Amino acid sequence: MSNTIIGPALSNMPWEDRPAGSQDVLWRYSQNPVIPRDATPRSNSIFNSAAIPYKGKFAGVFRVDDTRRYMNLHVGHSEDGITWDIEPEPIEWQFDDEELATFVHRYDPRVVWLEDRYYVTWCNGYHGPTIGIGYTHDFKDFHFVENAFLPFNRNGVLFPRKINGKFAMVSRPSDNGHTPFGDIYYSESPDMVHWGKHRWVMGTKPWTWQSTKIGAGPIPIETTEGWLMIYHGVLTSCNGYVSQADQPSARSTAPGL
Amino acid sequence: MSNTIIGPALSNMPWEDRPAGSQDVLWRYSQNPVIPRDATPRSNSIFNSAAIPYKGKFAGVFRVDDTRRYMNLHVGHSEDGITWDIEPEPIEWQFDDEELATFVHRYDPRVVWLEDRYYVTWCNGYHGPTIGIGYTHDFKDFHFVENAFLPFNRNGVLFPRKINGKFAMVSRPSDNGHTPFGDIYYSESPDMVHWGKHRWVMGTKPWTWQSTKIGAGPIPIETTEGWLMIYHGVLTSCNGYVSQADQPSARSTAPGL
Amino acid sequence: MSNTIIGPALSNMPWEDRPAGSQDVLWRYSQNPVIPRDATPRSNSIFNSAAIPYKGKFAGVFRVDDTRRYMNLHVGHSEDGITWDIEPEPIEWQFDDEELATFVHRYDPRVVWLEDRYYVTWCNGYHGPTIGIGYTHDFKDFHFVENAFLPFNRNGVLFPRKINGKFAMVSRPSDNGHTPFGDIYYSESPDMVHWGKHRWVMGTKPWTWQSTKIGAGPIPIETTEGWLMIYHGVLTSCNGYVSQADQPSARSTAPGL
Amino acid sequence: MSNTIIGPALSNMPWEDRPAGSQDVLWRYSQNPVIPRDATPRSNSIFNSAAIPYKGKFAGVFRVDDTRRYMNLHVGHSEDGITWDIEPEPIEWQFDDEELATFVHRYDPRVVWLEDRYYVTWCNGYHGPTIGIGYTHDFKDFHFVENAFLPFNRNGVLFPRKINGKFAMVSRPSDNGHTPFGDIYYSESPDMVHWGKHRWVMGTKPWTWQSTKIGAGPIPIETTEGWLMIYHGVLTSCNGYVSQADQPSARSTAPGL
Amino acid sequence: MSNTIIGPALSNMPWEDRPAGSQDVLWRYSQNPVIPRDATPRSNSIFNSAAIPYKGKFAGVFRVDDTRRYMNLHVGHSEDGITWDIEPEPIEWQFDDEELATFVHRYDPRVVWLEDRYYVTWCNGYHGPTIGIGYTHDFKDFHFVENAFLPFNRNGVLFPRKINGKFAMVSRPSDNGHTPFGDIYYSESPDMVHWGKHRWVMGTKPWTWQSTKIGAGPIPIETTEGWLMIYHGVLTSCNGYVSQADQPSARSTAPGL
Amino acid sequence: MSNTIIGPALSNMPWEDRPAGSQDVLWRYSQNPVIPRDATPRSNSIFNSAAIPYKGKFAGVFRVDDTRRYMNLHVGHSEDGITWDIEPEPIEWQFDDEELATFVHRYDPRVVWLEDRYYVTWCNGYHGPTIGIGYTHDFKDFHFVENAFLPFNRNGVLFPRKINGKFAMVSRPSDNGHTPFGDIYYSESPDMVHWGKHRWVMGTKPWTWQSTKIGAGPIPIETTEGWLMIYHGVLTSCNGYVSQADQPSARSTAPGL
């Protein structure tokens, strides 16, 4: 029953022990929030951060909503993963096709080291929300690749290595609003541009914390027992959505493995 | 201003002249319905037909809803394109992946001769409606390829030849219900399996017959002036949707041409 | 596999043979409508009739909506079950509790001979729709018993004899509007006033004619194989509800048998 | 105008005087919350408690939602009515009919001493929410009686003695969701199994704290002036439901008195 | 109880006697439709006509929806009130303020002779539907006055003379969609531009033909007993709205009389 | 670029400097709330205050919701604009037309000195919310003038002087509920009773803090650059409406200036 993470050790990963008496599988950092909502001059809120080890320190891409409520992505850097320096200006993407360059909104990023670069995926506005794919080598120049899917989609998360020779992504098909449904699907691609072989992975469960919709969280973690995907669920109360994050799936083995 | 269809002449295409006094661009066949609703023993309705010239005669794939309201695809044959013999049993698709073989619903087919075979696309139930792709060489054996997109999608229509070396399809991203919105998008594929480079083509117009949603109709027709795509629009009245079909677009030039 | 109806033969039951070529289990009367919509001076429509053999002829209770769209119950008589004389005035119920006498609406009646009298059930307005129970001995004097259930309920149908010593009814719990859901439940009563031991019988099936809601139709028919309950189903199209009536259940054995 | 509670004095009832300067009819306990949300190891929240004097101390049945958001009922005991020991495992009901034993959800209990035992009512999931009835003699063994009503119902509250020889309950017919309506009805039963003689008691009032729905709270209190029923109301704001509890009705005389 | 219309006799008013056996207060013309849907070359439907005696013959303003579903107003002329010549082009209004000239939609006209000219009111699109007011002297030149009210409004109907020295109009405040509610209000104006003293006149009645909304129909008719206002009502069925027109109010005395 | 407020200096206006480091155009008072929610004996909340200089001190009209959730207007007085004495009883309006005197709700007042008296506008319940207009000379006697518009309307705000010889008001046409839309319109009146020449001023912007609806805030401020109107916006989150107040428009020049 031993289960070991596959991958390099992260010796400087910030860590706080489980509180005394707690039996929780995940626990909150006692000094939350790590990122204050006004970490940039015009930010109204900063959240859904995507942090990654970078050159012995940490880099990240952050969702910053400004006071106009524009949602955009900003780069941040940190020595220790706790204290962050968020850039006041959003990332300026380089586009091959100017039609894709029109800004609508960009939010909820994920970052992963994959093959030879850092890939970023996020919810990208293009006639509706879909999954934008881009990359950077240095957290300075960012190249936009393509929207992976037709609208409407959210929570697109790349796997950290090719699976059976293909790039792999999980995502949650949505609608054009606040989406009162949502399951997780798996897709694969030879080139990060064309995606196919879409397969349903897992869905909602009535009368639970994940009764309305679910969505993948951070980059899946490969273990000796399979892929560990941490996902969030949403239930609908009489006062709207209640989101419950950081629930580990027992073990979600990606299709094709 | 001359505009000519590119492609072989269809000498036996059924034809009826425009009614005297009519200025309509399209007109209805005076002997409608061509296909009666009870053309098979258990059919409740038969519509959204996809007919195509085949060996000097005609073949087609038809949406047949049976009295249980199961929606499925049936083959039909005709000598003249007017009198049809619809098979009483639905098409039995051959699947490489058994997970895709579970029948949910299959409806609204289109058929096109493309490269070396007849491709069929339709609205295919797989954890929600999406675009199924299959093919046949003889209207007897039918092979399922893949679902082109993640759910939710309808009105997926292939172009009759590759464009810039890629297969090309227009489709309408939808939601999981009766979808009170819908624009037409263009996607391309190297292999009919992986699809990308999704581009928005055209959308709805308020206070018109196409104010709620639009969707591509039959296979686009290539002309000397560009691609002619006939599409339908839906408006929402106080009694539900009103669908108005067969409105020609002025001229819809496919992206990349 | 022989299956025989339990009960007295009805020699004068109107009958029309199945149309030639038809394989339907149920078929429409070729001279429909049996009851014209203006069979009474102020009626706007007359439907959902409950007819029963009575003294060698036929009697019935009919839903009559007048031009104000008030929904009420009228008595009708017929020599042959085909030609009906509907009374122009609605039934005047006799109430023991005046609070229950306030007219809101009464519609969709069923009539059954049970023990020693003719019981009528219908959808009765009392701070919302519920199932009213009343009886008559002669189709002249009608006594109101009670509302069987709390609102909201429709399609309450009594079984034609006691089951395990109790009166038995199927019904469909609803909401206070057009009710986009609905399953059939079974309840029992020692006295027609107090009802309990509610059990779920059957529900809806997605992607079929009965995907939105179902409801019992006429009085269940006892056969040597069990109870035959004919019910209707509703599906939701993009233009509202589509009701499909007269679908026989394969065999619905009442609980407790 | 003197109004006295009918019933035995409760000398050890926890009490806190009205705050100085307050004119409120009801006031909050200054040491709230009495029950912390993590009083059991896996609880996410604990509320809508039903406490009752028991053997000179106090016992109760509590709604405990665990971190999966399963809603279930737990027993608790207290010396003083303030400090409670909630059992970590939910009540295991004994069922005569196994069909009723399938757990869906159980929440919002009420407890009353009635005739010879402690009756519990709660919102019980059985193909939709309805009112479950059970009883215990000792807060150890719990017997399930029946669901009082067809779905959909919530806030079922028994009267603490028979009225006119019948058990009596108020309840709120609901729908299968968050129910944007709701009045209080009165029902009676000879045997706790079969319920009837349903009568409307009171409804909502527009533009007030009780404009969306109302529901009975704890067990009604008999006084020399009639029954005192404390109920709650819900209004709908632009951010969902706002619930306002503990509003005394002026005087609600039960029907039949 | 004698009730006489106040106003000049209309000797050439088209008339058809009540059908034998009918007790209806209003009855349909046996040769309906008077106006075919294709009375102009591009019309998809023509309805809600406003006809008026004009120079011994008849003139009118008609709602013509073209095949694009643009809703606009057209003039028509008739010798006998039965056979109409509808102009193929819509009315071109003359505007003092160009901001008001942007065409959105114009539909459901009424025409009345008032003081010294023919006034037209209709549902006019201006950032939402409201009541446009215009006039003509000759059914050739049409002048736009102003929108009487802020959006959202429909069914604005002028009285045929000033009341207490003011112009008078009834209308139905609406919302920006298909409006599931609607009562009739009375407003007055010194100058056709500024309107005030808004008073509620009459509302809907549950469980009737007028349960969803009501709206004034043609110009009110003055009688010796008061103003006769013919209005229409809408109820909501499970398949959308059902409109029932031409129901006479018993007698609606305008406020201020 | 200099911009100066037109009007008398308010030497005793309460003021607090911008917090150090803040670049905000507007900032919150550090001692909020100015008015506690229980400033009157039966108040549940007090907000949307309309304060104005009065006889060297300050007077105001306040929205007070009592514990029944009745919304009404109360007078308040203050020496310094910070410490307020709110009257426990609501304003008793004097009505010329008793039909208008029926209390439904009155909320969200604005007060302005205009010509010779203090005008009050507020959201007034009269068969739906609309804009009530009244006035006072002394904050003791209050006279009701009229409802400016037909329902449904909210956020009616008078300009502090006549414009082009007419009274001027901005308002937001609404619907009869929580109104998921809303633009600002301008109207004018010769007499405070009849209103017309309605013009659209500004609307919502997608994907911003003002994406659902907007509404004028306090009385517009005249500057040498034009009128400064401070307005609020609402966006719709997955948990209902989020209101963001006190956003200055760049410069909103009233029509006609």
XYZ file of N, CA, C and O in Angstrom, chain C residues 15-84:
280
model
N -66.361 -0.657 -29.639
C -65.144 -1.305 -30.117
C -64.934 -0.996 -31.595
O -65.872 -0.947 -32.371
N -63.714 -0.813 -31.961
C -63.345 -0.666 -33.370
C -62.084 -1.472 -33.610
O -61.116 -1.332 -32.851
N -62.082 -2.293 -34.636
C -60.931 -3.169 -34.870
C -59.678 -2.379 -35.206
O -59.750 -1.250 -35.699
N -58.558 -3.013 -34.964
C -57.278 -2.402 -35.308
C -57.218 -2.165 -36.812
O -57.590 -3.047 -37.593
N -56.728 -0.972 -37.229
C -56.652 -0.697 -38.659
C -55.781 -1.730 -39.367
O -54.788 -2.212 -38.813
N -56.144 -2.020 -40.567
C -55.363 -2.983 -41.358
C -53.920 -2.502 -41.472
O -53.665 -1.322 -41.716
N -52.997 -3.384 -41.244
C -51.587 -3.042 -41.389
C -50.959 -2.493 -40.134
O -49.742 -2.439 -40.014
N -51.767 -2.092 -39.193
C -51.218 -1.516 -37.967
C -50.728 -2.614 -37.035
O -51.333 -3.675 -36.944
N -49.603 -2.349 -36.353
C -49.137 -3.273 -35.315
C -49.236 -2.622 -33.938
O -48.675 -3.117 -32.973
N -49.917 -1.515 -33.864
C -49.997 -0.802 -32.595
C -50.757 -1.611 -31.552
O -51.676 -2.369 -31.869
N -50.362 -1.454 -30.308
C -51.052 -2.104 -29.201
C -52.342 -1.351 -28.887
O -53.351 -1.933 -28.509
N -52.298 -0.057 -29.023
C -53.490 0.771 -28.880
C -53.676 1.539 -30.177
O -52.703 1.867 -30.848
N -54.918 1.841 -30.542
C -55.143 2.621 -31.771
C -56.287 3.607 -31.530
O -57.096 3.449 -30.629
N -56.260 4.646 -32.349
C -57.238 5.711 -32.192
C -58.560 5.342 -32.855
O -58.564 4.692 -33.886
N -59.622 5.839 -32.271
C -60.946 5.680 -32.854
C -61.003 6.526 -34.124
O -60.602 7.697 -34.132
N -61.489 5.965 -35.198
C -61.433 6.664 -36.495
C -62.389 7.848 -36.554
O -62.244 8.708 -37.416
N -63.374 7.903 -35.662
C -64.365 8.976 -35.709
C -64.101 10.052 -34.648
O -64.999 10.812 -34.295
N -62.856 10.097 -34.164
C -62.529 11.133 -33.170
C -62.826 12.509 -33.724
O -62.706 12.715 -34.937
N -63.144 13.498 -32.892
C -63.310 13.344 -31.449
C -64.679 12.799 -31.070
O -65.680 13.146 -31.704
N -64.695 11.968 -30.036
C -65.975 11.453 -29.540
C -66.782 12.603 -28.940
O -67.982 12.736 -29.203
N -66.118 13.442 -28.157
C -66.805 14.573 -27.509
C -66.359 15.854 -28.185
O -65.173 16.202 -28.104
N -67.239 16.584 -28.851
C -66.820 17.863 -29.422
C -66.555 18.882 -28.322
O -67.092 18.780 -27.216
N -65.745 19.877 -28.647
C -65.353 20.852 -27.618
C -66.505 21.757 -27.197
O -66.417 22.420 -26.168
N -67.562 21.812 -27.970
C -68.676 22.698 -27.627
C -69.919 21.898 -27.271
O -71.041 22.313 -27.562
N -69.714 20.758 -26.608
C -70.857 19.912 -26.263
C -71.738 20.550 -25.186
O -72.853 20.099 -24.960
N -71.238 21.568 -24.496
C -72.112 22.347 -23.610
C -72.048 23.804 -24.079
O -71.089 24.200 -24.754
N -73.039 24.607 -23.723
C -73.114 25.959 -24.307
C -71.883 26.824 -24.022
O -71.509 27.635 -24.860
N -71.266 26.697 -22.879
C -70.172 27.594 -22.546
C -68.810 26.914 -22.516
O -67.845 27.460 -22.002
N -68.739 25.716 -23.055
C -67.467 24.995 -22.964
C -66.472 25.496 -23.994
O -66.820 25.781 -25.135
N -65.231 25.617 -23.571
C -64.129 25.925 -24.481
C -63.430 24.646 -24.921
O -62.914 24.557 -26.012
N -63.411 23.645 -24.041
C -62.855 22.336 -24.384
C -63.379 21.323 -23.384
O -63.702 21.667 -22.245
N -63.460 20.081 -23.827
C -63.927 18.973 -22.975
C -62.994 17.816 -23.212
O -62.824 17.373 -24.350
N -62.370 17.329 -22.127
C -61.438 16.228 -22.351
C -61.115 15.500 -21.048
O -61.739 15.774 -20.022
N -60.197 14.576 -21.132
C -59.850 13.745 -19.985
C -61.101 13.158 -19.335
O -61.337 13.294 -18.140
N -61.871 12.493 -20.160
C -63.175 11.973 -19.724
C -63.000 10.700 -18.902
O -62.063 9.939 -19.113
N -63.918 10.485 -17.980
C -63.934 9.269 -17.169
C -65.298 8.617 -17.354
O -66.276 9.029 -16.737
N -65.363 7.618 -18.233
C -66.628 6.965 -18.556
C -66.675 5.597 -17.894
O -65.639 4.957 -17.686
N -67.866 5.123 -17.575
C -68.020 3.873 -16.839
C -69.377 3.262 -17.205
O -70.329 3.997 -17.464
N -69.467 1.944 -17.265
C -70.775 1.320 -17.482
C -71.713 1.652 -16.323
O -71.293 1.661 -15.157
N -72.965 1.951 -16.652
C -73.923 2.338 -15.614
C -75.315 1.920 -16.050
O -75.827 2.402 -17.066
N -75.873 0.986 -15.326
C -77.231 0.529 -15.591
C -77.432 0.097 -17.044
O -78.392 0.512 -17.704
N -76.499 -0.663 -17.539
C -76.624 -1.167 -18.909
C -76.271 -0.148 -19.966
O -76.181 -0.478 -21.155
N -76.067 1.074 -19.550
C -75.646 2.115 -20.479
C -74.309 2.651 -19.981
O -73.511 1.886 -19.449
N -74.094 3.931 -20.150
C -72.825 4.509 -19.704
C -73.070 5.847 -19.010
O -73.976 6.595 -19.391
N -72.277 6.085 -18.002
C -72.261 7.406 -17.372
C -70.795 7.863 -17.322
O -69.879 7.062 -17.527
N -70.605 9.124 -17.038
C -69.227 9.601 -16.989
C -69.123 10.938 -16.294
O -70.122 11.624 -16.046
N -67.890 11.264 -15.928
C -67.569 12.593 -15.388
C -66.539 13.200 -16.320
O -65.543 12.557 -16.654
N -66.774 14.432 -16.748
C -65.974 15.056 -17.801
C -65.363 16.349 -17.306
O -65.985 17.102 -16.561
N -64.130 16.569 -17.698
C -63.514 17.871 -17.485
C -64.008 18.835 -18.557
O -63.763 18.618 -19.749
N -64.681 19.879 -18.119
C -65.163 20.911 -19.025
C -64.485 22.223 -18.648
O -64.662 22.723 -17.544
N -63.700 22.760 -19.537
C -63.136 24.112 -19.355
C -64.059 25.076 -20.078
O -64.285 24.934 -21.288
N -64.583 26.062 -19.369
C -65.467 27.009 -20.045
C -64.648 28.135 -20.683
O -63.415 28.136 -20.627
N -65.325 29.065 -21.301
C -64.602 30.106 -22.044
C -63.832 31.039 -21.122
O -62.928 31.734 -21.569
N -64.183 31.078 -19.845
C -63.363 31.824 -18.891
C -62.118 31.040 -18.522
O -61.285 31.490 -17.789
N -62.048 29.803 -18.946
C -60.991 28.863 -18.611
C -61.126 28.344 -17.178
O -60.135 27.906 -16.591
N -62.337 28.431 -16.630
C -62.580 27.709 -15.381
C -62.640 26.229 -15.721
O -63.308 25.826 -16.668
N -61.954 25.424 -14.915
C -61.937 23.978 -15.124
C -62.865 23.333 -14.101
O -62.667 23.538 -12.891
N -63.864 22.582 -14.557
C -64.792 21.974 -13.626
C -65.269 20.622 -14.172
O -64.945 20.259 -15.297
N -66.016 19.897 -13.353
C -66.459 18.544 -13.680
C -67.951 18.547 -13.995
O -68.750 19.134 -13.249
N -68.303 17.859 -15.063
C -69.698 17.749 -15.473
C -70.048 16.269 -15.624
O -69.227 15.462 -16.046
N -71.306 15.936 -15.367
C -71.796 14.573 -15.581
C -72.234 14.427 -17.036
O -72.716 15.389 -17.653
N -72.059 13.252 -17.576
C -72.576 12.946 -18.899
C -73.197 11.554 -18.903
O -72.856 10.698 -18.065
N -74.115 11.344 -19.816
C -74.755 10.031 -19.974
C -74.752 9.647 -21.437
O -74.786 10.508 -22.321
N -74.703 8.334 -21.692
C -74.660 7.861 -23.064
C -75.337 6.497 -23.143
O -75.208 5.656 -22.244
N -76.045 6.285 -24.230
C -76.653 4.971 -24.477
C -75.590 3.960 -24.926
O -75.623 2.802 -24.530
N -74.654 4.435 -25.733
C -73.750 3.506 -26.419
C -72.266 3.771 -26.131
O -71.397 3.107 -26.683
N -71.970 4.779 -25.303
C -70.565 5.090 -25.022
C -69.919 5.956 -26.091
O -68.752 6.309 -25.975
N -70.664 6.277 -27.107
C -70.132 7.077 -28.213
C -70.823 8.442 -28.277
O -70.174 9.477 -28.402
N -72.119 8.431 -28.203
C -72.880 9.673 -28.245
C -73.215 10.079 -26.824
O -73.878 9.339 -26.096
N -72.712 11.254 -26.425
C -72.825 11.648 -25.027
C -73.663 12.901 -24.863
O -73.617 13.810 -25.691
